[in-house]
Coordinates of C-alpha atoms in Angstrom, one line a residue:
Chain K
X1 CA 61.1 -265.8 162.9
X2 CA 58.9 -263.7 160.5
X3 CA 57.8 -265.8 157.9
X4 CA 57.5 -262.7 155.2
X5 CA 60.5 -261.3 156.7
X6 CA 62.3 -259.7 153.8
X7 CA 66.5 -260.2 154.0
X8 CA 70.0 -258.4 152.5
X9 CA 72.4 -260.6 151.1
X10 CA 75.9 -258.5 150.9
X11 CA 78.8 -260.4 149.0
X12 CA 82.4 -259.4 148.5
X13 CA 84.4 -261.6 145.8
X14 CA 87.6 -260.7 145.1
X15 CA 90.2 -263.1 143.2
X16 CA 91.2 -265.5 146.1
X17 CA 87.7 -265.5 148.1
X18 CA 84.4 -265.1 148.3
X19 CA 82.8 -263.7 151.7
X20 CA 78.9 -263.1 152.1
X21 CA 77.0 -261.1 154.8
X22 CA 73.1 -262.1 155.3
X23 CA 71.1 -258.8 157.4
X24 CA 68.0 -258.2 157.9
X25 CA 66.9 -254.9 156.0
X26 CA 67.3 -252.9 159.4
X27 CA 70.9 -254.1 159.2
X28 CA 71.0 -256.9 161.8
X29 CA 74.0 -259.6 161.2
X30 CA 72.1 -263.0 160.8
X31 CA 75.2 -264.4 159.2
X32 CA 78.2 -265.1 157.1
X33 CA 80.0 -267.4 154.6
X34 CA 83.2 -268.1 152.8
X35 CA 84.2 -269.4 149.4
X36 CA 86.8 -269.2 146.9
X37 CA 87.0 -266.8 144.3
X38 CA 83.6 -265.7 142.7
X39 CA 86.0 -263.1 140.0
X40 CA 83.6 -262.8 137.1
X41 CA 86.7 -263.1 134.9
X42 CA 86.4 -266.7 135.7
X43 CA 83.0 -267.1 134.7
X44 CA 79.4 -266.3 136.0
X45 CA 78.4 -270.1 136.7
X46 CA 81.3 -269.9 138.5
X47 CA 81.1 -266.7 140.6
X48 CA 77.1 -268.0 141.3
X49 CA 78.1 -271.3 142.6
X50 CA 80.8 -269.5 144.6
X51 CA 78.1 -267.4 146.3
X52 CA 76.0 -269.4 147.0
X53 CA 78.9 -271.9 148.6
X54 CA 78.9 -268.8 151.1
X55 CA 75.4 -268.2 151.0
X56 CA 74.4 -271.6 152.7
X57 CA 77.2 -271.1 155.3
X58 CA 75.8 -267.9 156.5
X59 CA 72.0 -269.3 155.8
X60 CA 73.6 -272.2 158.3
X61 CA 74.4 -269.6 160.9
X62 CA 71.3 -267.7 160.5
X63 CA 69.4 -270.9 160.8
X64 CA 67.9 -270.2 158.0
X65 CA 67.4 -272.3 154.4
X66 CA 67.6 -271.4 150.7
X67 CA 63.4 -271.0 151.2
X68 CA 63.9 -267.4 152.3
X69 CA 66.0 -266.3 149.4
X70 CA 63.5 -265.2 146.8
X71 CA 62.7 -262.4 149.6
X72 CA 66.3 -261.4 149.8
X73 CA 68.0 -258.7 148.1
X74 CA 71.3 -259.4 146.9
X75 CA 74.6 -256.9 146.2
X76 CA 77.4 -258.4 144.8
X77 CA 80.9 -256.5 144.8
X78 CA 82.6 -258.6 142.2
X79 CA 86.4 -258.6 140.8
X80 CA 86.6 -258.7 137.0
X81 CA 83.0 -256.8 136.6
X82 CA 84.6 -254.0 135.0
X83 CA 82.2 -253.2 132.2
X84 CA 78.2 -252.8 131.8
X85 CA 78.2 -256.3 129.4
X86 CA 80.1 -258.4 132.7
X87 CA 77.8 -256.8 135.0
X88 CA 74.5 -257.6 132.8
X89 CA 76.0 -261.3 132.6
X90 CA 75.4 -261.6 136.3
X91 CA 72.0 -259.9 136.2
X92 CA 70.3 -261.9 133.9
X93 CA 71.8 -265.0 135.2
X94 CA 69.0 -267.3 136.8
X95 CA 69.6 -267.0 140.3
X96 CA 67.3 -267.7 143.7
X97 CA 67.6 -264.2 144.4
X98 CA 64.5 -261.9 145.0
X99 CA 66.7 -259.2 142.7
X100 CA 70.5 -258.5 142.2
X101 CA 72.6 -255.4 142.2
X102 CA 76.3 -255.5 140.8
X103 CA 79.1 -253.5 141.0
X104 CA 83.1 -254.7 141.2
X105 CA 84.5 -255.2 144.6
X106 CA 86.2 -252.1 144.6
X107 CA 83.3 -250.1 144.3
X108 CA 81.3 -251.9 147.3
X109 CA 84.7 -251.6 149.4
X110 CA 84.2 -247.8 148.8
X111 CA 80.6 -247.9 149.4
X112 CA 81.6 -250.1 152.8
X113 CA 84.6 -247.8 153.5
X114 CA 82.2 -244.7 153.6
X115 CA 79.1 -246.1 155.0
X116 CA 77.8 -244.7 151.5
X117 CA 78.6 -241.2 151.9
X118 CA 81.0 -239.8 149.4
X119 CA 85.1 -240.8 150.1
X120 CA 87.5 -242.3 148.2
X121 CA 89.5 -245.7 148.7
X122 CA 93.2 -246.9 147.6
X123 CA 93.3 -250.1 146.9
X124 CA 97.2 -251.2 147.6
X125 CA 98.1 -254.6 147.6
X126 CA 99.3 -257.1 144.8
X127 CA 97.5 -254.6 142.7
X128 CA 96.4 -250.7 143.1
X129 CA 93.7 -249.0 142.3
X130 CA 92.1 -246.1 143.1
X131 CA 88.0 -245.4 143.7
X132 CA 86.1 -242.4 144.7
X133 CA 82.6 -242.1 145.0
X134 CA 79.9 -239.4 145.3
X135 CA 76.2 -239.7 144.8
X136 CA 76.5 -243.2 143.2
X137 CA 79.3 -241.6 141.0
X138 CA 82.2 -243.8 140.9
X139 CA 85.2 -242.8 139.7
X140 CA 88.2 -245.4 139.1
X141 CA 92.0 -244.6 138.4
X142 CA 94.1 -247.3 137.7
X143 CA 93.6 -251.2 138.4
X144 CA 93.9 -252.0 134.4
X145 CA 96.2 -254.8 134.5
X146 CA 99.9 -255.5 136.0
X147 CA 101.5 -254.5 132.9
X148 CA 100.2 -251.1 132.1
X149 CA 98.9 -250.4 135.4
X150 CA 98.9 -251.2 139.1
X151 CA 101.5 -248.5 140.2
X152 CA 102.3 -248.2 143.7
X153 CA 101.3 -252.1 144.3
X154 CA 103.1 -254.9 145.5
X155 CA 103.7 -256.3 142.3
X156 CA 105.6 -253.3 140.8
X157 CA 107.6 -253.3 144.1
X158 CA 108.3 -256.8 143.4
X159 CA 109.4 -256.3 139.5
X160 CA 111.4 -253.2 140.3
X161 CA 113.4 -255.5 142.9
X162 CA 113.8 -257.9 140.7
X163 CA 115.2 -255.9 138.1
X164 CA 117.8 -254.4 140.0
X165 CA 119.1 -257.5 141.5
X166 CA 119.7 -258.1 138.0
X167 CA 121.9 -255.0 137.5
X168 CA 123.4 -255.8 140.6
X169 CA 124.2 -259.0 139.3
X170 CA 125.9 -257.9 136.4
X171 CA 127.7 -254.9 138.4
X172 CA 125.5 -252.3 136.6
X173 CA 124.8 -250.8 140.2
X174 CA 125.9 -251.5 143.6
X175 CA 124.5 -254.9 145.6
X176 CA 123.2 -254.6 148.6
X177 CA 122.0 -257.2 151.3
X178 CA 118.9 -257.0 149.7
X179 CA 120.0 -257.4 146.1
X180 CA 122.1 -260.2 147.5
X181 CA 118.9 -261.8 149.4
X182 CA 116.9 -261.7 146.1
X183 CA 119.8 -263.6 144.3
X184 CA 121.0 -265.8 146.7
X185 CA 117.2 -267.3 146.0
X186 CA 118.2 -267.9 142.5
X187 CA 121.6 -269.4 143.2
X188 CA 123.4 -266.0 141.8
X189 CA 122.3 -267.2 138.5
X190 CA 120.9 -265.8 135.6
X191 CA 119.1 -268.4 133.9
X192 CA 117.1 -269.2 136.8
X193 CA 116.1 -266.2 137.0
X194 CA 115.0 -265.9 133.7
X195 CA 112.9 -269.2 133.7
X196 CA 111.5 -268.0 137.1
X197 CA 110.6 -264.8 135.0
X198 CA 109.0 -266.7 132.3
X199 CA 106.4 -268.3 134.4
X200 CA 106.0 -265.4 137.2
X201 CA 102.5 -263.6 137.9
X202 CA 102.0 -260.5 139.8
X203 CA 101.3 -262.3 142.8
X204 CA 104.8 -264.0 142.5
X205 CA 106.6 -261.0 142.1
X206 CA 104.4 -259.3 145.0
X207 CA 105.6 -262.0 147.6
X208 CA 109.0 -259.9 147.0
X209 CA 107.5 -257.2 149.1
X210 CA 107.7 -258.5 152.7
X211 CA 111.5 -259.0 151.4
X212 CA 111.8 -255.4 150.8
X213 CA 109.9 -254.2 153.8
X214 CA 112.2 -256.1 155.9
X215 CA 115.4 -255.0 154.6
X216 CA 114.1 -251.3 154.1
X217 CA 113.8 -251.8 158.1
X218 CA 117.5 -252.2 158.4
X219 CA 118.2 -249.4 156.0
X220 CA 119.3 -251.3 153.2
X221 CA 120.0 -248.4 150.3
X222 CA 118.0 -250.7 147.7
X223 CA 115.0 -251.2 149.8
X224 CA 114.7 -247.5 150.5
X225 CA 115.1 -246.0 147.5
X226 CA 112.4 -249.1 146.0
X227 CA 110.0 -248.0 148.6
X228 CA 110.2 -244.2 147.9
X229 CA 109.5 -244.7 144.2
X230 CA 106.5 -247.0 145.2
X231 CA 105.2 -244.4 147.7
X232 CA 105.7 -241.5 145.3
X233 CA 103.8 -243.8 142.8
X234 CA 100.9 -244.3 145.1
X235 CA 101.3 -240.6 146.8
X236 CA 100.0 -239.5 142.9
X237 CA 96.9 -241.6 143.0
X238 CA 96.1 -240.4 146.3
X239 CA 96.3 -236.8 144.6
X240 CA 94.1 -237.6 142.2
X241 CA 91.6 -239.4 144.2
X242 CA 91.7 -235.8 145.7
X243 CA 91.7 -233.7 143.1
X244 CA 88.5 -235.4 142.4
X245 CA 87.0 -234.1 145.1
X246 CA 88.1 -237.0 147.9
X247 CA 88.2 -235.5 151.5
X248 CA 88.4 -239.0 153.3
X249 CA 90.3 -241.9 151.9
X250 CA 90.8 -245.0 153.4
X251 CA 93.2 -247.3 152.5
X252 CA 93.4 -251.1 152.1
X253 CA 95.3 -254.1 151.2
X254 CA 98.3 -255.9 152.4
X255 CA 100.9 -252.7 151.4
X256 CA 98.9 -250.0 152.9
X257 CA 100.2 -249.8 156.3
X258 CA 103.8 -250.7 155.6
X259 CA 103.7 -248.4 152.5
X260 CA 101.8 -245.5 154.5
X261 CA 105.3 -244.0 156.1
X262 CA 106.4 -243.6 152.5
X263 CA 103.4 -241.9 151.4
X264 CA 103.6 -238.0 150.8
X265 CA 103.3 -236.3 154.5
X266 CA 100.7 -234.0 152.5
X267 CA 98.7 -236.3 151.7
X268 CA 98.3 -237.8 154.8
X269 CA 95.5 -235.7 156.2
X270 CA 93.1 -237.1 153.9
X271 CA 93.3 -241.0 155.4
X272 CA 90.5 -241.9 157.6
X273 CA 89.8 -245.5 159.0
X274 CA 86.8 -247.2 157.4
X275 CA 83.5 -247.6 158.7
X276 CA 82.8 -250.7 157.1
X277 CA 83.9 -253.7 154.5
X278 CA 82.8 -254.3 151.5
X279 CA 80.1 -256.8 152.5
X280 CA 78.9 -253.6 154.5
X281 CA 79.3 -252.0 150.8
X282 CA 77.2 -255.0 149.4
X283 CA 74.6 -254.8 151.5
X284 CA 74.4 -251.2 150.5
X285 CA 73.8 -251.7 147.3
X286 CA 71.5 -254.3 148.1
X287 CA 69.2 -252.2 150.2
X288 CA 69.2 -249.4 146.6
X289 CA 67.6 -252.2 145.4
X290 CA 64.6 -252.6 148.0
X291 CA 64.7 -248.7 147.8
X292 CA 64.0 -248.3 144.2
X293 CA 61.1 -251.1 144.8
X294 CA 59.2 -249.4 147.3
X295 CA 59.8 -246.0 146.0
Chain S
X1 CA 139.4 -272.5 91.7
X2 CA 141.4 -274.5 94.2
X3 CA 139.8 -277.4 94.8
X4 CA 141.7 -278.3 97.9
X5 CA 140.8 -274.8 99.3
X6 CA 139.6 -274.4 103.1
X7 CA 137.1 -271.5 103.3
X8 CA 135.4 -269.5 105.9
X9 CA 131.7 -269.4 107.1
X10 CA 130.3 -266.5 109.3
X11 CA 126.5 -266.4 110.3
X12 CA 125.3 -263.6 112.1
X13 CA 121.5 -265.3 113.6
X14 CA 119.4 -263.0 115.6
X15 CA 115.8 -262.6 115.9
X16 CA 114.4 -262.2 113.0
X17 CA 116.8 -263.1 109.9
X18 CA 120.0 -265.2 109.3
X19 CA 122.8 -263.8 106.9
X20 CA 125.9 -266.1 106.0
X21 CA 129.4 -264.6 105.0
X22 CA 131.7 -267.0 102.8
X23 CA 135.0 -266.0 102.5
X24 CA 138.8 -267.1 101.9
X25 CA 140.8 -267.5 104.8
X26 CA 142.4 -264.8 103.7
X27 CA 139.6 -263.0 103.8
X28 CA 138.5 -262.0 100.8
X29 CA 134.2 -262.2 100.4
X30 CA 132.8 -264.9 98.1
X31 CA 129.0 -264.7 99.0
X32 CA 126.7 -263.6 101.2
X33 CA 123.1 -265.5 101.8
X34 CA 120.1 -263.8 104.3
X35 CA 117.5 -266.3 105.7
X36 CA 114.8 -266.4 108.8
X37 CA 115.8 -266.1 112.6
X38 CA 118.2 -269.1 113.5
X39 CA 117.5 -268.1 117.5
X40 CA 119.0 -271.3 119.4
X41 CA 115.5 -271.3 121.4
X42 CA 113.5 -272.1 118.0
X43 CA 115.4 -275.1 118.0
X44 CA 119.0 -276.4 116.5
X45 CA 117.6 -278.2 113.5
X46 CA 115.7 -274.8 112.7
X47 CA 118.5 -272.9 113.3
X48 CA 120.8 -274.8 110.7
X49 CA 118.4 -275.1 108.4
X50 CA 118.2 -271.3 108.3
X51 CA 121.5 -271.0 107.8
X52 CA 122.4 -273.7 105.6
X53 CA 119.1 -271.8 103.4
X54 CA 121.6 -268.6 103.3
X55 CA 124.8 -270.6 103.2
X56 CA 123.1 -271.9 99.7
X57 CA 122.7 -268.1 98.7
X58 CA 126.3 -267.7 99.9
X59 CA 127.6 -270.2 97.7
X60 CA 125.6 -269.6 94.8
X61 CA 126.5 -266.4 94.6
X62 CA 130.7 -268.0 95.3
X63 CA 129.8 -270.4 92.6
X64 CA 130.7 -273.2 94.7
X65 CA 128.2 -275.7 95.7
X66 CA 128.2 -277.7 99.0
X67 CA 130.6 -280.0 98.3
X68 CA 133.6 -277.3 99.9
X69 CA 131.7 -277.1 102.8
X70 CA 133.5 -280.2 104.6
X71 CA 136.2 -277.9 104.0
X72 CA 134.4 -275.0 105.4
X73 CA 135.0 -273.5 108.9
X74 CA 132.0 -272.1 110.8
X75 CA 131.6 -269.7 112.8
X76 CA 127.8 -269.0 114.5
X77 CA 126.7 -265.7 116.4
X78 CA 123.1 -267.1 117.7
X79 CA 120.7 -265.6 119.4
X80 CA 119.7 -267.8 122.2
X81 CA 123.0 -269.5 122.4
X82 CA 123.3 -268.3 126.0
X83 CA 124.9 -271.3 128.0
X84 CA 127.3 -274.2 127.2
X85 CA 124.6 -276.6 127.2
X86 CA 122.4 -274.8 124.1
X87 CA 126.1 -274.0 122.5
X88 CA 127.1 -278.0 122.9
X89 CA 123.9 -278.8 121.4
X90 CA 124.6 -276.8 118.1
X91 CA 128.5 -278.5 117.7
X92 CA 126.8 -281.6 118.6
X93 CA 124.2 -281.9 115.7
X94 CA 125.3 -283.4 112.4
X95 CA 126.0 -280.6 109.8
X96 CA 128.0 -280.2 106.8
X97 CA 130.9 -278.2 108.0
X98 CA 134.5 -278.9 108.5
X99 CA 133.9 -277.8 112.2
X100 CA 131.9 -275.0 114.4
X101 CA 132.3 -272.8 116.7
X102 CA 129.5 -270.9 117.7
X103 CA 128.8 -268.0 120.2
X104 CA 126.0 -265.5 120.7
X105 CA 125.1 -262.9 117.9
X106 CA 126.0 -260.3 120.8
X107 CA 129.8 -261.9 121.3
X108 CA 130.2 -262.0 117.5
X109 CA 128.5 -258.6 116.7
X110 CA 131.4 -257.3 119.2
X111 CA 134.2 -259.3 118.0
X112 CA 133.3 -257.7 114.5
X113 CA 132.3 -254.2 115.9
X114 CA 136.2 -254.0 117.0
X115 CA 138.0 -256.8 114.2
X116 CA 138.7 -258.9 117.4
X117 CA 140.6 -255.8 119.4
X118 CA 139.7 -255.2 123.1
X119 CA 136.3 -253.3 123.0
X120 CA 132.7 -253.2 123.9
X121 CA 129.0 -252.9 122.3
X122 CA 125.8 -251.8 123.6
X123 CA 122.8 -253.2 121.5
X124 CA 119.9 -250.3 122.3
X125 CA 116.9 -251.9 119.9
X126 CA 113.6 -253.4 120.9
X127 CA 116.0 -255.1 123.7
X128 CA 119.2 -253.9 125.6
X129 CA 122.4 -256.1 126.0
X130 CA 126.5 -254.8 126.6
X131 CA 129.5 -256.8 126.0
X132 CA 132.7 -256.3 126.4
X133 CA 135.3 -258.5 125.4
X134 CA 138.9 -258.6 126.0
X135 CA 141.5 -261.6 125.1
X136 CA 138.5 -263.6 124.2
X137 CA 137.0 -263.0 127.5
X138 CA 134.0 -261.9 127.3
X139 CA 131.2 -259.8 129.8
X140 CA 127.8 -259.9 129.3
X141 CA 125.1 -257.2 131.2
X142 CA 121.9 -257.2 130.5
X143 CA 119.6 -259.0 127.7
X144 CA 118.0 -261.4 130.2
X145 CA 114.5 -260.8 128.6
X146 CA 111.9 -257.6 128.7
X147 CA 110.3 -258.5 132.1
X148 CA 113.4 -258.4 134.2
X149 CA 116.0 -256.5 132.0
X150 CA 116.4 -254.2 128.9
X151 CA 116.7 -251.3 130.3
X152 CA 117.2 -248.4 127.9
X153 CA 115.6 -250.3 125.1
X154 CA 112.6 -249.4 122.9
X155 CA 110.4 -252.2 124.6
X156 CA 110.8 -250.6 127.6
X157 CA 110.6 -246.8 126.4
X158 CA 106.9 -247.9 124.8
X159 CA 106.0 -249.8 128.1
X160 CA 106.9 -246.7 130.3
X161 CA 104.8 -244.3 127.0
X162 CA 101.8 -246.9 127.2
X163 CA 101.6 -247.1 131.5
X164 CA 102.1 -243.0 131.5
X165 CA 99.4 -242.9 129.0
X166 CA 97.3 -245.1 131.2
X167 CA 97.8 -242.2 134.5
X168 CA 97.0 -239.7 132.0
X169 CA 93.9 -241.1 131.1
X170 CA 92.8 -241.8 134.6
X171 CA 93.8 -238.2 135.4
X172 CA 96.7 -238.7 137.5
X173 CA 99.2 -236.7 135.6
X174 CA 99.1 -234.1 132.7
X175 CA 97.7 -235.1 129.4
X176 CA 100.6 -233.9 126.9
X177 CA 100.1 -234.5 122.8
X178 CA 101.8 -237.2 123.0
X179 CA 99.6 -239.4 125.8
X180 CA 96.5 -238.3 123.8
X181 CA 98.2 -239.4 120.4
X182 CA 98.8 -243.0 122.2
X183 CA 95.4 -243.0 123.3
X184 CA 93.4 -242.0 120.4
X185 CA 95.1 -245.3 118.9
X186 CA 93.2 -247.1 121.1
X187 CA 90.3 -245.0 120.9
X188 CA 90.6 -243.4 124.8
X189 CA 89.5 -246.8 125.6
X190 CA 90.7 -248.4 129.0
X191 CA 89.5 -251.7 127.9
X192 CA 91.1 -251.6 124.3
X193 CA 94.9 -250.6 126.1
X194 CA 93.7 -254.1 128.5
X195 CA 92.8 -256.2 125.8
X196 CA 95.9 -255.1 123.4
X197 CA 98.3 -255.0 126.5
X198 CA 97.1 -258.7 126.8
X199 CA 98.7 -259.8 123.6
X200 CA 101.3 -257.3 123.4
X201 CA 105.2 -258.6 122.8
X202 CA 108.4 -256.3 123.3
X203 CA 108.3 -255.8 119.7
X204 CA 104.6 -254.1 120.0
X205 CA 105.8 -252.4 123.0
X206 CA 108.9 -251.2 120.9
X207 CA 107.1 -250.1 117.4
X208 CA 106.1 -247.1 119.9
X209 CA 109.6 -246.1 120.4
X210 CA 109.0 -243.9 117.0
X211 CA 106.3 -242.3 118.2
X212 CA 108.4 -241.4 121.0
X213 CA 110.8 -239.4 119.3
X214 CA 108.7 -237.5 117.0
X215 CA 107.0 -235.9 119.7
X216 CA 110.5 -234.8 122.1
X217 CA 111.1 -233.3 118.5
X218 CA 108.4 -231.0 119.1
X219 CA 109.2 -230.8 122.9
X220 CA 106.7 -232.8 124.4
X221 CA 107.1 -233.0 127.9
X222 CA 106.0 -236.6 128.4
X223 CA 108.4 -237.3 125.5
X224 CA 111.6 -235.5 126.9
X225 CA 111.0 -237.2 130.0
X226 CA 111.0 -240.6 129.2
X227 CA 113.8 -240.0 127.0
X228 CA 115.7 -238.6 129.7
X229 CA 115.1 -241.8 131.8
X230 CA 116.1 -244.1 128.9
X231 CA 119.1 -242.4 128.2
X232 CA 120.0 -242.5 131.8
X233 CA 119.3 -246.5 132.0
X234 CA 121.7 -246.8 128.8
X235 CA 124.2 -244.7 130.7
X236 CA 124.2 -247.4 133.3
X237 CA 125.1 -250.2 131.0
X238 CA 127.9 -247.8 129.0
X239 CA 129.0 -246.9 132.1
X240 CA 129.3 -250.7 133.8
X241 CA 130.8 -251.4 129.7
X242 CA 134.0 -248.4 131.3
X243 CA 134.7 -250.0 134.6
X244 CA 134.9 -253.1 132.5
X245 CA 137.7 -251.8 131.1
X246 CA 136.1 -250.8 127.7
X247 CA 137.9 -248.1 126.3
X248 CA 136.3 -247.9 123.3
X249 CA 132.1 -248.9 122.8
X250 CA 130.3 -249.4 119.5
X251 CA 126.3 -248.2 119.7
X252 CA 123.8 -251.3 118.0
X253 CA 120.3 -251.6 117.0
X254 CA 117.7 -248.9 115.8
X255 CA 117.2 -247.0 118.9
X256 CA 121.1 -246.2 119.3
X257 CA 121.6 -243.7 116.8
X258 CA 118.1 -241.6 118.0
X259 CA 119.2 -242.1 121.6
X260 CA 122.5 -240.7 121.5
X261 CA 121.7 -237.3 122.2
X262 CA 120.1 -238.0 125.6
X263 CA 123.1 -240.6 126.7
X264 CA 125.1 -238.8 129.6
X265 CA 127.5 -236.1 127.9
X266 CA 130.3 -237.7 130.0
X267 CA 130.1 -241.4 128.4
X268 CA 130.5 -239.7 124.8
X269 CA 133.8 -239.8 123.9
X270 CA 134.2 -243.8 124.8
X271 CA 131.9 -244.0 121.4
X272 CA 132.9 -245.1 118.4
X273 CA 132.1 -246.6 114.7
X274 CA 132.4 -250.6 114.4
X275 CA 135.4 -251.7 111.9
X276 CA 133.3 -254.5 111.4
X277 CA 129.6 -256.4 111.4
X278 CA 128.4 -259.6 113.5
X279 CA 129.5 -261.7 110.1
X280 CA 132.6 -260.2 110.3
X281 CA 133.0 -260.8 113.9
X282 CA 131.8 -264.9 113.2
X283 CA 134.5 -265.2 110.5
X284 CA 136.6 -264.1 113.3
X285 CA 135.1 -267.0 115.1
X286 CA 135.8 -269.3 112.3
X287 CA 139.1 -268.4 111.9
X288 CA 139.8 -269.3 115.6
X289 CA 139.2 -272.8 115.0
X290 CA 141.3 -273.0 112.5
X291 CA 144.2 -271.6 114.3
X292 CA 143.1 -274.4 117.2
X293 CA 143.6 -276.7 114.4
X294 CA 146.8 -275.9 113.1
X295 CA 148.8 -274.8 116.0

């Protein structure tokens, strides 16, 4: 082992886990760790001591201790570092690392997705969001928050279910066995419904979607005509990512390949299978970093 | 003044203020008192010390004082009084009155809207709720809260203007006058629409219902469309109010009269004016019980 050897440290933290990738700079895995979620949202002590939870797992499989890490160069893809003042947060906060690059996770999966080279990525899982990215420009649609945002996702399929069980309930429209399913899990009632609502997140009303996937398989009317407006709804960011110049979009999270059938048959020609993760982003950035040193 | 005389209490509570009838069982108005919400979910004591607060007006104004109210019947349309148990709760707890009878503001807003005759509401304001009532049976759709009801309400209408606004901003449809009207009030910002959406009540969502309809005045397409949508959601619930059996439906709250227009043309002629308001519909109520009482 080089004692002067110089290292990458890619990490990926989005808002259940943390995942890190240790290389050296000519891209050899040493290797990798998992935490829990290192979302800036929830702090930056906290999103440090998440990394670098994952950090000594892959220093442990690299044989390798925390001696080495003021010669490694670290990108972090982190959820919730949405503006410049988050990002400067992380920066300039003490750290072991030889330097730190910062972007959010979606921006590294791109990065990942794309090997660096310009594509876009559609995020579509309990949330959506769109990123495409050309000569370090980045542009982001979407991803602003389950209320005003997040169409297309798992979450809006879930709310839109939920609300129309309710009609069904009260005869507005038609149930079907998936109107019924939803209901019978609230013993046909409204109030439980309503507290259920009261306390739901996204996440909760995302765990709908398997339910609508399923029925949607045995052509239930409801789960169809859900699954149509949620492709349509994710069919128009996938137009914009192209209008923006995307010719090669990957897509990720849970809904992507259950939702991809309902996508616009248009559109379709633009998908591509990623090259990489967003560690693989990560460590991109990371190496910018030894690149702007030496240059 | 009689001073064995048996009078009649009606108190319409909803959200935001109380107001108190007094009358003669014959029916002739003594006083009338306004307070602050008496919603059931604020809690019973508030509740009747709201309406005792207007019932003071009311007799004030009667110049009576509360010595006639153990002769007093009452009748209560509550907001929040959804279920037997909240409804128990307000007979239960020691008050004034001769006795009580107490419903939601919806059942007693259509028991006035139609002076106790066969007939249905819909309530299109910052929330949606129908009723229908027939032989004091009574059919309730919708109201079940903004997250997983209250369809073709304002709440909803500004939710829809505020998440279009959002895909406008990112690029993924057409700016029109009215997204970039919504947006300059948050200054094109994505992170002021976040932080705002992260407070925001139905009521906020709802105060952009105006907005709304100034701009289909001038045609905007963003406008018409959303319109169009709400007017078809209310169409559900009149229509559900028709194979209830309603044959005649009285339009509630401030975004029925603006909305009519863009309600399906075939729904129209089951419209008509209310005979009566919620404290007319709660005197109703009142009278019931003493009916119970001397038949």
């Amino acid at each position: 082992m080089n004692d002067n050897a110089v290292y990458l440290l890619g990490a990926d933290g989005g808002g259940t886990s943390c995942r890190v990738r240790l290389s050296t700079i000519e891209g050899q895995i040493l290797g990798e760790g998992r935490s829990g979620s290192a979302n800036v949202r929830l702090g930056v002590d906290n999103a440090y001591a998440e990394i670098l939870k994952a950090t000594d797992a892959a220093l442990h499989q690299a044989g390798l201790d925390r001696s080495v890490l003021s010669r490694t160069y670290a990108g972090f893809g982190l959820a919730g570092a949405v503006d410049e003042a988050r990002r400067a947060s992380v920066r300039d906060f003490p750290h072991p690392f030889a330097s730190v690059a910062i972007e959010t996770d979606a921006h590294t999966a791109c990065l990942g997705a794309h090997g660096g080279k310009p594509g876009g990525i559609l995020i579509l899982g309990t949330g959506s969001c769109g990123v495409y990215q050309n000569a370090g420009q980045f542009d982001v649609i979407g991803g602003w928050g389950f209320m005003i945002s997040d169409q297309g996702s798992g979450a809006w399929l879930g709310l839109n279910l939920v609300r129309q069980a309710m009609l069904a309930l009260d005869g507005v429209i038609e149930q079907t066995p998936l109107s019924q399913a939803v209901l019978a899990r609230f013993d046909n009632s409204h109030s439980q419904v309503l507290d259920w609502s009261e306390q739901a997140r996204p996440r909760d009303y995302g765990a709908f979607a398997p339910l609508v996937l399923q029925f949607a398989a045995e052509q239930d009317s409801l789960a169809l005509r859900l699954l149509q407006q949620c492709g349509e709804d994710a069919g128009e960011l996938l137009a914009r990512l192209q209008r923006l110049g995307a010719r090669r979009v990957c897509l990720m999270g849970g809904l992507s390949e259950p939702l991809r059938p309902w996508l616009p048959a248009a559109l379709l020609p633009l998908l591509c299978a990623p090259v990489g993760d967003a560690m693989d982003g990560a460590l991109l950035l990371a190496l910018g970093l030894l690149n702007v040193r030496e240059s």
